[in-house]
Amino acid sequence: MTHATPSTFNSTLFDGAQQYYVHYRPKYPPELYDRIAQGFNLNGKGKLLDLGCGTGLIALALRDRFEQVIGLDPDPEMLKQAQQQADELGAKNIIWLERSAEQVNAPPNSFKLITIGRAFHWMDRSLIIDRSYDLLETGGGLVLLATHGEDPWTSQIPWKQDILAVVKQWLGDRRRAGQGWWVDPDPPHEELLRRSAFSLQVLYEAEFEQIWTIDSLIGYLYSTAFCLPSFFGDHRQSFEAEIQKVFLSHYPSGNHVEILKASALAGMK
């Protein structure tokens, strides 16, 4: 296995996870989008560039606040899911492009906003920040969105630690990243943005409810690069049975509501 760095990134990173990503990844709350819209005076004009757009989570949510939205992602299956959702919503102002964030090609001052969600750590972050500054119009910004607390690898909550123990029993103690290994971003996103040409940083935050059931928990795990369904081959049912047993040992009703946090770190030009 190799490190999942920008130079080795390929679409197998989420191979088989795309459908789970659509349905089971925590979504950013509307309040967070509202705060971004207020901070950047989004009024239905201008263009949005959503890098590493995946299944279109951000692009679709913000589509009505721009004249045009462009979503880039190197994974064709992710874009297929994004297009299906756009068709269901009747979204006509979004263009999906199959390419990496590093391959973005547009004239300077083309966009009012550039957004990146949970894909930023897979990118050449310094390069993307520098290019984004040039691509943005004055008064625009680069916004890095994230959700916090759902990942068992970073949680100290007992039930999630027990779930992680099951994952490790099956896949080993080292965190996977598709066919590579996870590497923590160094330095953190905040530090890179602080060093950049962006003149001002603003952090928007909002809380939201995450409803955990056996299905949503397993679906979430299968949506991640560390727990792809393909890792388990013909033994998926056995893995799922163990996850179910652990979850029910904590929540016999099979349901748990958790308050999580979402954030948007914005650099203003």
PDB file of C-alpha atoms in Angstrom:
ATOM      1  CA  MET A   1       0.000   0.000   0.000  1.00  0.00           C
ATOM      2  CA  THR A   2       1.014   3.608  -0.569  1.00  0.00           C
ATOM      3  CA  HIS A   3       0.164   6.886   1.111  1.00  0.00           C
ATOM      4  CA  ALA A   4      -3.036   8.470  -0.187  1.00  0.00           C
ATOM      5  CA  THR A   5      -1.406  11.776  -1.077  1.00  0.00           C
ATOM      6  CA  PRO A   6      -2.390  14.127  -3.930  1.00  0.00           C
ATOM      7  CA  SER A   7       0.304  12.653  -6.160  1.00  0.00           C
ATOM      8  CA  THR A   8      -1.130   9.131  -5.801  1.00  0.00           C
ATOM      9  CA  PHE A   9      -4.836   9.942  -5.550  1.00  0.00           C
ATOM     10  CA  ASN A  10      -7.133   7.975  -7.814  1.00  0.00           C
ATOM     11  CA  SER A  11     -10.808   7.186  -8.005  1.00  0.00           C
ATOM     12  CA  THR A  12     -10.416   3.835  -6.228  1.00  0.00           C
ATOM     13  CA  LEU A  13     -10.082   5.740  -2.941  1.00  0.00           C
ATOM     14  CA  PHE A  14     -13.861   5.472  -2.485  1.00  0.00           C
ATOM     15  CA  ASP A  15     -14.397   2.469  -4.736  1.00  0.00           C
ATOM     16  CA  GLY A  16     -17.830   1.049  -3.937  1.00  0.00           C
ATOM     17  CA  ALA A  17     -18.573   3.739  -1.339  1.00  0.00           C
ATOM     18  CA  GLN A  18     -20.351   6.246  -3.583  1.00  0.00           C
ATOM     19  CA  GLN A  19     -23.923   5.110  -2.956  1.00  0.00           C
ATOM     20  CA  TYR A  20     -23.298   4.994   0.776  1.00  0.00           C
ATOM     21  CA  TYR A  21     -21.749   8.462   0.650  1.00  0.00           C
ATOM     22  CA  VAL A  22     -24.967   9.896  -0.765  1.00  0.00           C
ATOM     23  CA  HIS A  23     -27.252   8.407   1.843  1.00  0.00           C
ATOM     24  CA  TYR A  24     -25.200   8.076   5.008  1.00  0.00           C
ATOM     25  CA  ARG A  25     -22.545  10.788   5.281  1.00  0.00           C
ATOM     26  CA  PRO A  26     -23.633  13.508   7.736  1.00  0.00           C
ATOM     27  CA  LYS A  27     -24.933  16.550   5.881  1.00  0.00           C
ATOM     28  CA  TYR A  28     -24.029  20.122   6.679  1.00  0.00           C
ATOM     29  CA  PRO A  29     -26.940  21.865   8.430  1.00  0.00           C
ATOM     30  CA  PRO A  30     -28.892  24.625   6.634  1.00  0.00           C
ATOM     31  CA  GLU A  31     -27.835  27.089   9.345  1.00  0.00           C
ATOM     32  CA  LEU A  32     -24.219  26.726   8.273  1.00  0.00           C
ATOM     33  CA  TYR A  33     -25.055  27.507   4.647  1.00  0.00           C
ATOM     34  CA  ASP A  34     -27.095  30.513   5.812  1.00  0.00           C
ATOM     35  CA  ARG A  35     -24.126  31.906   7.736  1.00  0.00           C
ATOM     36  CA  ILE A  36     -21.859  31.470   4.727  1.00  0.00           C
ATOM     37  CA  ALA A  37     -24.438  33.214   2.543  1.00  0.00           C
ATOM     38  CA  GLN A  38     -24.694  36.119   4.960  1.00  0.00           C
ATOM     39  CA  GLY A  39     -20.931  36.440   5.329  1.00  0.00           C
ATOM     40  CA  PHE A  40     -20.348  36.621   1.580  1.00  0.00           C
ATOM     41  CA  ASN A  41     -23.600  38.353   0.595  1.00  0.00           C
ATOM     42  CA  LEU A  42     -24.674  35.516  -1.667  1.00  0.00           C
ATOM     43  CA  ASN A  43     -27.585  36.871  -3.692  1.00  0.00           C
ATOM     44  CA  GLY A  44     -28.115  34.544  -6.625  1.00  0.00           C
ATOM     45  CA  LYS A  45     -25.391  36.122  -8.728  1.00  0.00           C
ATOM     46  CA  GLY A  46     -21.875  35.019  -9.606  1.00  0.00           C
ATOM     47  CA  LYS A  47     -20.326  31.572  -9.782  1.00  0.00           C
ATOM     48  CA  LEU A  48     -19.520  28.871  -7.251  1.00  0.00           C
ATOM     49  CA  LEU A  49     -16.648  26.430  -7.708  1.00  0.00           C
ATOM     50  CA  ASP A  50     -16.965  23.319  -5.543  1.00  0.00           C
ATOM     51  CA  LEU A  51     -13.690  21.373  -5.503  1.00  0.00           C
ATOM     52  CA  GLY A  52     -13.703  17.675  -4.646  1.00  0.00           C
ATOM     53  CA  CYS A  53     -17.471  17.919  -4.903  1.00  0.00           C
ATOM     54  CA  GLY A  54     -18.073  14.185  -4.499  1.00  0.00           C
ATOM     55  CA  THR A  55     -21.784  13.440  -4.682  1.00  0.00           C
ATOM     56  CA  GLY A  56     -22.616  17.144  -4.868  1.00  0.00           C
ATOM     57  CA  LEU A  57     -23.517  17.769  -1.244  1.00  0.00           C
ATOM     58  CA  ILE A  58     -22.353  21.406  -1.136  1.00  0.00           C
ATOM     59  CA  ALA A  59     -22.985  22.284  -4.777  1.00  0.00           C
ATOM     60  CA  LEU A  60     -26.603  21.163  -4.604  1.00  0.00           C
ATOM     61  CA  ALA A  61     -27.256  22.924  -1.301  1.00  0.00           C
ATOM     62  CA  LEU A  62     -25.893  26.251  -2.558  1.00  0.00           C
ATOM     63  CA  ARG A  63     -27.149  26.092  -6.157  1.00  0.00           C
ATOM     64  CA  ASP A  64     -29.933  28.663  -5.674  1.00  0.00           C
ATOM     65  CA  ARG A  65     -27.501  31.253  -4.325  1.00  0.00           C
ATOM     66  CA  PHE A  66     -25.518  31.493  -7.599  1.00  0.00           C
ATOM     67  CA  GLU A  67     -26.095  31.937 -11.303  1.00  0.00           C
ATOM     68  CA  GLN A  68     -23.852  28.975 -12.038  1.00  0.00           C
ATOM     69  CA  VAL A  69     -22.202  26.195 -10.046  1.00  0.00           C
ATOM     70  CA  ILE A  70     -19.253  24.091 -11.189  1.00  0.00           C
ATOM     71  CA  GLY A  71     -18.424  20.881  -9.350  1.00  0.00           C
ATOM     72  CA  LEU A  72     -15.091  19.102  -9.857  1.00  0.00           C
ATOM     73  CA  ASP A  73     -14.244  15.582  -8.759  1.00  0.00           C
ATOM     74  CA  PRO A  74     -11.912  12.889 -10.164  1.00  0.00           C
ATOM     75  CA  ASP A  75     -14.324  10.050  -9.310  1.00  0.00           C
ATOM     76  CA  PRO A  76     -16.852   9.394 -12.118  1.00  0.00           C
ATOM     77  CA  GLU A  77     -19.108   7.348  -9.843  1.00  0.00           C
ATOM     78  CA  MET A  78     -19.320  10.212  -7.375  1.00  0.00           C
ATOM     79  CA  LEU A  79     -20.292  12.549 -10.208  1.00  0.00           C
ATOM     80  CA  LYS A  80     -22.881  10.058 -11.444  1.00  0.00           C
ATOM     81  CA  GLN A  81     -24.541  10.180  -8.041  1.00  0.00           C
ATOM     82  CA  ALA A  82     -24.331  13.977  -8.062  1.00  0.00           C
ATOM     83  CA  GLN A  83     -25.994  14.205 -11.474  1.00  0.00           C
ATOM     84  CA  GLN A  84     -28.787  11.860 -10.417  1.00  0.00           C
ATOM     85  CA  GLN A  85     -29.560  14.061  -7.441  1.00  0.00           C
ATOM     86  CA  ALA A  86     -29.411  17.193  -9.571  1.00  0.00           C
ATOM     87  CA  ASP A  87     -31.892  15.642 -12.001  1.00  0.00           C
ATOM     88  CA  GLU A  88     -34.240  14.719  -9.151  1.00  0.00           C
ATOM     89  CA  LEU A  89     -34.097  18.278  -7.825  1.00  0.00           C
ATOM     90  CA  GLY A  90     -34.439  19.873 -11.249  1.00  0.00           C
ATOM     91  CA  ALA A  91     -31.139  21.714 -10.793  1.00  0.00           C
ATOM     92  CA  LYS A  92     -30.198  23.158 -14.180  1.00  0.00           C
ATOM     93  CA  ASN A  93     -27.347  25.511 -13.292  1.00  0.00           C
ATOM     94  CA  ILE A  94     -24.696  22.962 -12.247  1.00  0.00           C
ATOM     95  CA  ILE A  95     -21.863  21.669 -14.421  1.00  0.00           C
ATOM     96  CA  TRP A  96     -20.041  18.536 -13.237  1.00  0.00           C
ATOM     97  CA  LEU A  97     -16.448  18.063 -14.416  1.00  0.00           C
ATOM     98  CA  GLU A  98     -14.415  14.892 -13.960  1.00  0.00           C
ATOM     99  CA  ARG A  99     -11.046  16.217 -12.897  1.00  0.00           C
ATOM    100  CA  SER A 100      -9.006  16.802  -9.776  1.00  0.00           C
ATOM    101  CA  ALA A 101      -8.928  20.084  -7.919  1.00  0.00           C
ATOM    102  CA  GLU A 102      -5.318  20.547  -9.000  1.00  0.00           C
ATOM    103  CA  GLN A 103      -6.480  20.540 -12.637  1.00  0.00           C
ATOM    104  CA  VAL A 104      -8.857  23.476 -12.302  1.00  0.00           C
ATOM    105  CA  ASN A 105      -8.460  25.857 -15.202  1.00  0.00           C
ATOM    106  CA  ALA A 106     -10.268  29.189 -15.273  1.00  0.00           C
ATOM    107  CA  PRO A 107      -9.422  32.880 -15.735  1.00  0.00           C
ATOM    108  CA  PRO A 108      -8.578  35.007 -12.690  1.00  0.00           C
ATOM    109  CA  ASN A 109     -11.487  36.520 -10.751  1.00  0.00           C
ATOM    110  CA  SER A 110     -13.933  33.932 -12.120  1.00  0.00           C
ATOM    111  CA  PHE A 111     -15.703  32.906  -8.915  1.00  0.00           C
ATOM    112  CA  LYS A 112     -17.492  34.528  -6.032  1.00  0.00           C
ATOM    113  CA  LEU A 113     -16.959  31.516  -3.799  1.00  0.00           C
ATOM    114  CA  ILE A 114     -14.839  28.363  -3.817  1.00  0.00           C
ATOM    115  CA  THR A 115     -15.901  25.583  -1.481  1.00  0.00           C
ATOM    116  CA  ILE A 116     -14.154  22.404  -0.388  1.00  0.00           C
ATOM    117  CA  GLY A 117     -15.702  19.848   1.960  1.00  0.00           C
ATOM    118  CA  ARG A 118     -14.202  16.768   3.522  1.00  0.00           C
ATOM    119  CA  ALA A 119     -11.985  16.223   0.465  1.00  0.00           C
ATOM    120  CA  PHE A 120      -9.447  18.957   1.254  1.00  0.00           C
ATOM    121  CA  HIS A 121      -7.020  16.637   3.055  1.00  0.00           C
ATOM    122  CA  TRP A 122      -6.688  14.557  -0.144  1.00  0.00           C
ATOM    123  CA  MET A 123      -5.482  17.582  -2.139  1.00  0.00           C
ATOM    124  CA  ASP A 124      -2.263  19.530  -2.600  1.00  0.00           C
ATOM    125  CA  ARG A 125      -3.554  22.018  -0.080  1.00  0.00           C
ATOM    126  CA  SER A 126      -0.987  24.803  -0.501  1.00  0.00           C
ATOM    127  CA  LEU A 127      -1.388  24.740  -4.269  1.00  0.00           C
ATOM    128  CA  ILE A 128      -5.178  24.827  -4.021  1.00  0.00           C
ATOM    129  CA  ILE A 129      -5.163  27.745  -1.589  1.00  0.00           C
ATOM    130  CA  ASP A 130      -2.839  29.781  -3.828  1.00  0.00           C
ATOM    131  CA  ARG A 131      -4.830  29.045  -6.983  1.00  0.00           C
ATOM    132  CA  SER A 132      -8.114  29.746  -5.255  1.00  0.00           C
ATOM    133  CA  TYR A 133      -6.958  33.225  -4.303  1.00  0.00           C
ATOM    134  CA  ASP A 134      -6.276  34.028  -7.953  1.00  0.00           C
ATOM    135  CA  LEU A 135      -9.555  32.510  -9.146  1.00  0.00           C
ATOM    136  CA  LEU A 136     -11.696  34.499  -6.723  1.00  0.00           C
ATOM    137  CA  GLU A 137     -13.097  37.940  -7.307  1.00  0.00           C
ATOM    138  CA  THR A 138     -12.415  40.630  -4.708  1.00  0.00           C
ATOM    139  CA  GLY A 139     -14.766  40.164  -1.784  1.00  0.00           C
ATOM    140  CA  GLY A 140     -15.099  36.467  -2.500  1.00  0.00           C
ATOM    141  CA  GLY A 141     -13.700  33.646  -0.447  1.00  0.00           C
ATOM    142  CA  LEU A 142     -12.451  30.117  -0.017  1.00  0.00           C
ATOM    143  CA  VAL A 143     -14.612  28.116   2.390  1.00  0.00           C
ATOM    144  CA  LEU A 144     -13.535  24.801   3.945  1.00  0.00           C
ATOM    145  CA  LEU A 145     -16.497  22.858   5.326  1.00  0.00           C
ATOM    146  CA  ALA A 146     -16.317  19.979   7.782  1.00  0.00           C
ATOM    147  CA  THR A 147     -18.380  17.969  10.208  1.00  0.00           C
ATOM    148  CA  HIS A 148     -16.955  16.921  13.545  1.00  0.00           C
ATOM    149  CA  GLY A 149     -17.514  14.028  15.895  1.00  0.00           C
ATOM    150  CA  GLU A 150     -18.869  11.265  13.702  1.00  0.00           C
ATOM    151  CA  ASP A 151     -15.520   9.594  12.977  1.00  0.00           C
ATOM    152  CA  PRO A 152     -14.758   6.759  15.437  1.00  0.00           C
ATOM    153  CA  TRP A 153     -11.026   7.125  14.750  1.00  0.00           C
ATOM    154  CA  THR A 154     -11.018  10.552  16.410  1.00  0.00           C
ATOM    155  CA  SER A 155     -13.765  10.063  19.005  1.00  0.00           C
ATOM    156  CA  GLN A 156     -13.370   9.258  22.690  1.00  0.00           C
ATOM    157  CA  ILE A 157     -17.044   8.332  23.106  1.00  0.00           C
ATOM    158  CA  PRO A 158     -17.237   4.756  24.447  1.00  0.00           C
ATOM    159  CA  TRP A 159     -19.671   3.312  21.914  1.00  0.00           C
ATOM    160  CA  LYS A 160     -17.636   4.667  19.002  1.00  0.00           C
ATOM    161  CA  GLN A 161     -14.451   3.294  20.515  1.00  0.00           C
ATOM    162  CA  ASP A 162     -16.149  -0.101  20.675  1.00  0.00           C
ATOM    163  CA  ILE A 163     -17.195   0.204  17.034  1.00  0.00           C
ATOM    164  CA  LEU A 164     -13.634   1.145  16.113  1.00  0.00           C
ATOM    165  CA  ALA A 165     -12.374  -1.936  17.957  1.00  0.00           C
ATOM    166  CA  VAL A 166     -14.508  -4.096  15.667  1.00  0.00           C
ATOM    167  CA  VAL A 167     -13.143  -2.313  12.585  1.00  0.00           C
ATOM    168  CA  LYS A 168      -9.592  -2.864  13.812  1.00  0.00           C
ATOM    169  CA  GLN A 169     -10.234  -6.542  14.469  1.00  0.00           C
ATOM    170  CA  TRP A 170     -11.168  -6.942  10.834  1.00  0.00           C
ATOM    171  CA  LEU A 171      -8.837  -4.478   9.121  1.00  0.00           C
ATOM    172  CA  GLY A 172      -5.911  -3.932  11.464  1.00  0.00           C
ATOM    173  CA  ASP A 173      -4.823  -1.185  13.807  1.00  0.00           C
ATOM    174  CA  ARG A 174      -3.568   1.155  11.108  1.00  0.00           C
ATOM    175  CA  ARG A 175      -6.139   3.394   9.478  1.00  0.00           C
ATOM    176  CA  ARG A 176      -6.647   2.658   5.810  1.00  0.00           C
ATOM    177  CA  ALA A 177      -7.309   5.151   3.022  1.00  0.00           C
ATOM    178  CA  GLY A 178      -8.598   3.101   0.130  1.00  0.00           C
ATOM    179  CA  GLN A 179      -5.580   1.189  -1.142  1.00  0.00           C
ATOM    180  CA  GLY A 180      -3.287   3.438   0.891  1.00  0.00           C
ATOM    181  CA  TRP A 181      -2.803   4.578   4.478  1.00  0.00           C
ATOM    182  CA  TRP A 182      -4.246   7.622   6.183  1.00  0.00           C
ATOM    183  CA  VAL A 183      -1.845  10.482   6.941  1.00  0.00           C
ATOM    184  CA  ASP A 184      -2.960  13.326   9.220  1.00  0.00           C
ATOM    185  CA  PRO A 185      -2.833  16.720   7.479  1.00  0.00           C
ATOM    186  CA  ASP A 186       0.280  18.556   8.576  1.00  0.00           C
ATOM    187  CA  PRO A 187       0.125  21.441   9.169  1.00  0.00           C
ATOM    188  CA  PRO A 188      -3.599  21.790   9.933  1.00  0.00           C
ATOM    189  CA  HIS A 189      -5.862  23.509   7.408  1.00  0.00           C
ATOM    190  CA  GLU A 190      -6.156  26.560   9.661  1.00  0.00           C
ATOM    191  CA  GLU A 191      -2.412  27.100   9.706  1.00  0.00           C
ATOM    192  CA  LEU A 192      -2.090  26.874   5.923  1.00  0.00           C
ATOM    193  CA  LEU A 193      -4.877  29.388   5.451  1.00  0.00           C
ATOM    194  CA  ARG A 194      -3.304  31.689   8.022  1.00  0.00           C
ATOM    195  CA  ARG A 195      -0.058  31.716   6.031  1.00  0.00           C
ATOM    196  CA  SER A 196      -1.815  32.486   2.761  1.00  0.00           C
ATOM    197  CA  ALA A 197      -2.667  35.710   0.935  1.00  0.00           C
ATOM    198  CA  PHE A 198      -6.228  35.658   2.251  1.00  0.00           C
ATOM    199  CA  SER A 199      -6.588  38.761   4.394  1.00  0.00           C
ATOM    200  CA  LEU A 200      -9.219  37.561   6.842  1.00  0.00           C
ATOM    201  CA  GLN A 201     -10.298  34.282   8.370  1.00  0.00           C
ATOM    202  CA  VAL A 202     -13.767  33.649   9.747  1.00  0.00           C
ATOM    203  CA  LEU A 203     -15.080  30.472  11.396  1.00  0.00           C
ATOM    204  CA  TYR A 204     -18.776  29.696  11.110  1.00  0.00           C
ATOM    205  CA  GLU A 205     -20.234  26.906  13.231  1.00  0.00           C
ATOM    206  CA  ALA A 206     -23.585  25.183  13.646  1.00  0.00           C
ATOM    207  CA  GLU A 207     -24.861  22.127  15.474  1.00  0.00           C
ATOM    208  CA  PHE A 208     -27.054  19.408  14.010  1.00  0.00           C
ATOM    209  CA  GLU A 209     -28.675  16.129  14.978  1.00  0.00           C
ATOM    210  CA  GLN A 210     -27.222  12.891  13.707  1.00  0.00           C
ATOM    211  CA  ILE A 211     -29.593   9.935  13.990  1.00  0.00           C
ATOM    212  CA  TRP A 212     -27.730   6.678  14.381  1.00  0.00           C
ATOM    213  CA  THR A 213     -29.393   3.371  13.614  1.00  0.00           C
ATOM    214  CA  ILE A 214     -27.782   0.073  12.709  1.00  0.00           C
ATOM    215  CA  ASP A 215     -28.340   0.840   9.025  1.00  0.00           C
ATOM    216  CA  SER A 216     -27.047   4.406   9.199  1.00  0.00           C
ATOM    217  CA  LEU A 217     -23.977   3.364  11.187  1.00  0.00           C
ATOM    218  CA  ILE A 218     -23.032   0.575   8.789  1.00  0.00           C
ATOM    219  CA  GLY A 219     -23.814   2.848   5.845  1.00  0.00           C
ATOM    220  CA  TYR A 220     -21.574   5.542   7.296  1.00  0.00           C
ATOM    221  CA  LEU A 221     -18.709   3.093   7.781  1.00  0.00           C
ATOM    222  CA  TYR A 222     -19.047   1.886   4.182  1.00  0.00           C
ATOM    223  CA  SER A 223     -18.941   5.511   2.989  1.00  0.00           C
ATOM    224  CA  THR A 224     -15.443   6.012   4.376  1.00  0.00           C
ATOM    225  CA  ALA A 225     -12.091   5.348   2.773  1.00  0.00           C
ATOM    226  CA  PHE A 226     -11.031   3.382   5.876  1.00  0.00           C
ATOM    227  CA  CYS A 227     -13.897   0.876   5.794  1.00  0.00           C
ATOM    228  CA  LEU A 228     -14.847   0.254   2.176  1.00  0.00           C
ATOM    229  CA  PRO A 229     -17.344  -2.585   1.658  1.00  0.00           C
ATOM    230  CA  SER A 230     -14.893  -4.266  -0.710  1.00  0.00           C
ATOM    231  CA  PHE A 231     -12.458  -4.797   2.191  1.00  0.00           C
ATOM    232  CA  PHE A 232     -14.703  -7.526   3.593  1.00  0.00           C
ATOM    233  CA  GLY A 233     -15.299  -9.622   0.492  1.00  0.00           C
ATOM    234  CA  ASP A 234     -17.756 -12.424   1.205  1.00  0.00           C
ATOM    235  CA  HIS A 235     -17.658 -11.747   4.952  1.00  0.00           C
ATOM    236  CA  ARG A 236     -19.669  -8.521   5.025  1.00  0.00           C
ATOM    237  CA  GLN A 237     -22.600 -10.104   6.845  1.00  0.00           C
ATOM    238  CA  SER A 238     -20.338 -11.302   9.639  1.00  0.00           C
ATOM    239  CA  PHE A 239     -18.774  -7.856  10.003  1.00  0.00           C
ATOM    240  CA  GLU A 240     -22.194  -6.194  10.013  1.00  0.00           C
ATOM    241  CA  ALA A 241     -23.463  -8.650  12.630  1.00  0.00           C
ATOM    242  CA  GLU A 242     -20.603  -7.688  14.949  1.00  0.00           C
ATOM    243  CA  ILE A 243     -21.259  -3.978  14.426  1.00  0.00           C
ATOM    244  CA  GLN A 244     -24.930  -4.552  15.173  1.00  0.00           C
ATOM    245  CA  LYS A 245     -24.138  -6.459  18.355  1.00  0.00           C
ATOM    246  CA  VAL A 246     -21.892  -3.692  19.678  1.00  0.00           C
ATOM    247  CA  PHE A 247     -24.325  -0.904  18.809  1.00  0.00           C
ATOM    248  CA  LEU A 248     -27.266  -2.705  20.440  1.00  0.00           C
ATOM    249  CA  SER A 249     -25.200  -3.341  23.563  1.00  0.00           C
ATOM    250  CA  HIS A 250     -25.092   0.454  24.005  1.00  0.00           C
ATOM    251  CA  TYR A 251     -28.504   1.340  22.564  1.00  0.00           C
ATOM    252  CA  PRO A 252     -30.914  -1.610  22.781  1.00  0.00           C
ATOM    253  CA  SER A 253     -33.618   0.383  20.996  1.00  0.00           C
ATOM    254  CA  GLY A 254     -31.413   0.459  17.895  1.00  0.00           C
ATOM    255  CA  ASN A 255     -31.617   4.255  17.795  1.00  0.00           C
ATOM    256  CA  HIS A 256     -29.393   7.014  19.118  1.00  0.00           C
ATOM    257  CA  VAL A 257     -29.548  10.762  18.477  1.00  0.00           C
ATOM    258  CA  GLU A 258     -26.252  12.605  18.740  1.00  0.00           C
ATOM    259  CA  ILE A 259     -25.546  16.325  18.563  1.00  0.00           C
ATOM    260  CA  LEU A 260     -22.615  16.976  16.228  1.00  0.00           C
ATOM    261  CA  LYS A 261     -20.969  20.163  15.021  1.00  0.00           C
ATOM    262  CA  ALA A 262     -20.325  21.454  11.532  1.00  0.00           C
ATOM    263  CA  SER A 263     -17.909  24.224  10.670  1.00  0.00           C
ATOM    264  CA  ALA A 264     -16.922  26.430   7.764  1.00  0.00           C
ATOM    265  CA  LEU A 265     -13.479  28.016   7.824  1.00  0.00           C
ATOM    266  CA  ALA A 266     -13.494  30.946   5.407  1.00  0.00           C
ATOM    267  CA  GLY A 267     -10.647  32.938   3.929  1.00  0.00           C
ATOM    268  CA  MET A 268     -11.781  36.261   2.449  1.00  0.00           C
ATOM    269  CA  LYS A 269     -10.104  38.000  -0.456  1.00  0.00           C
TER     270      LYS A 269
END
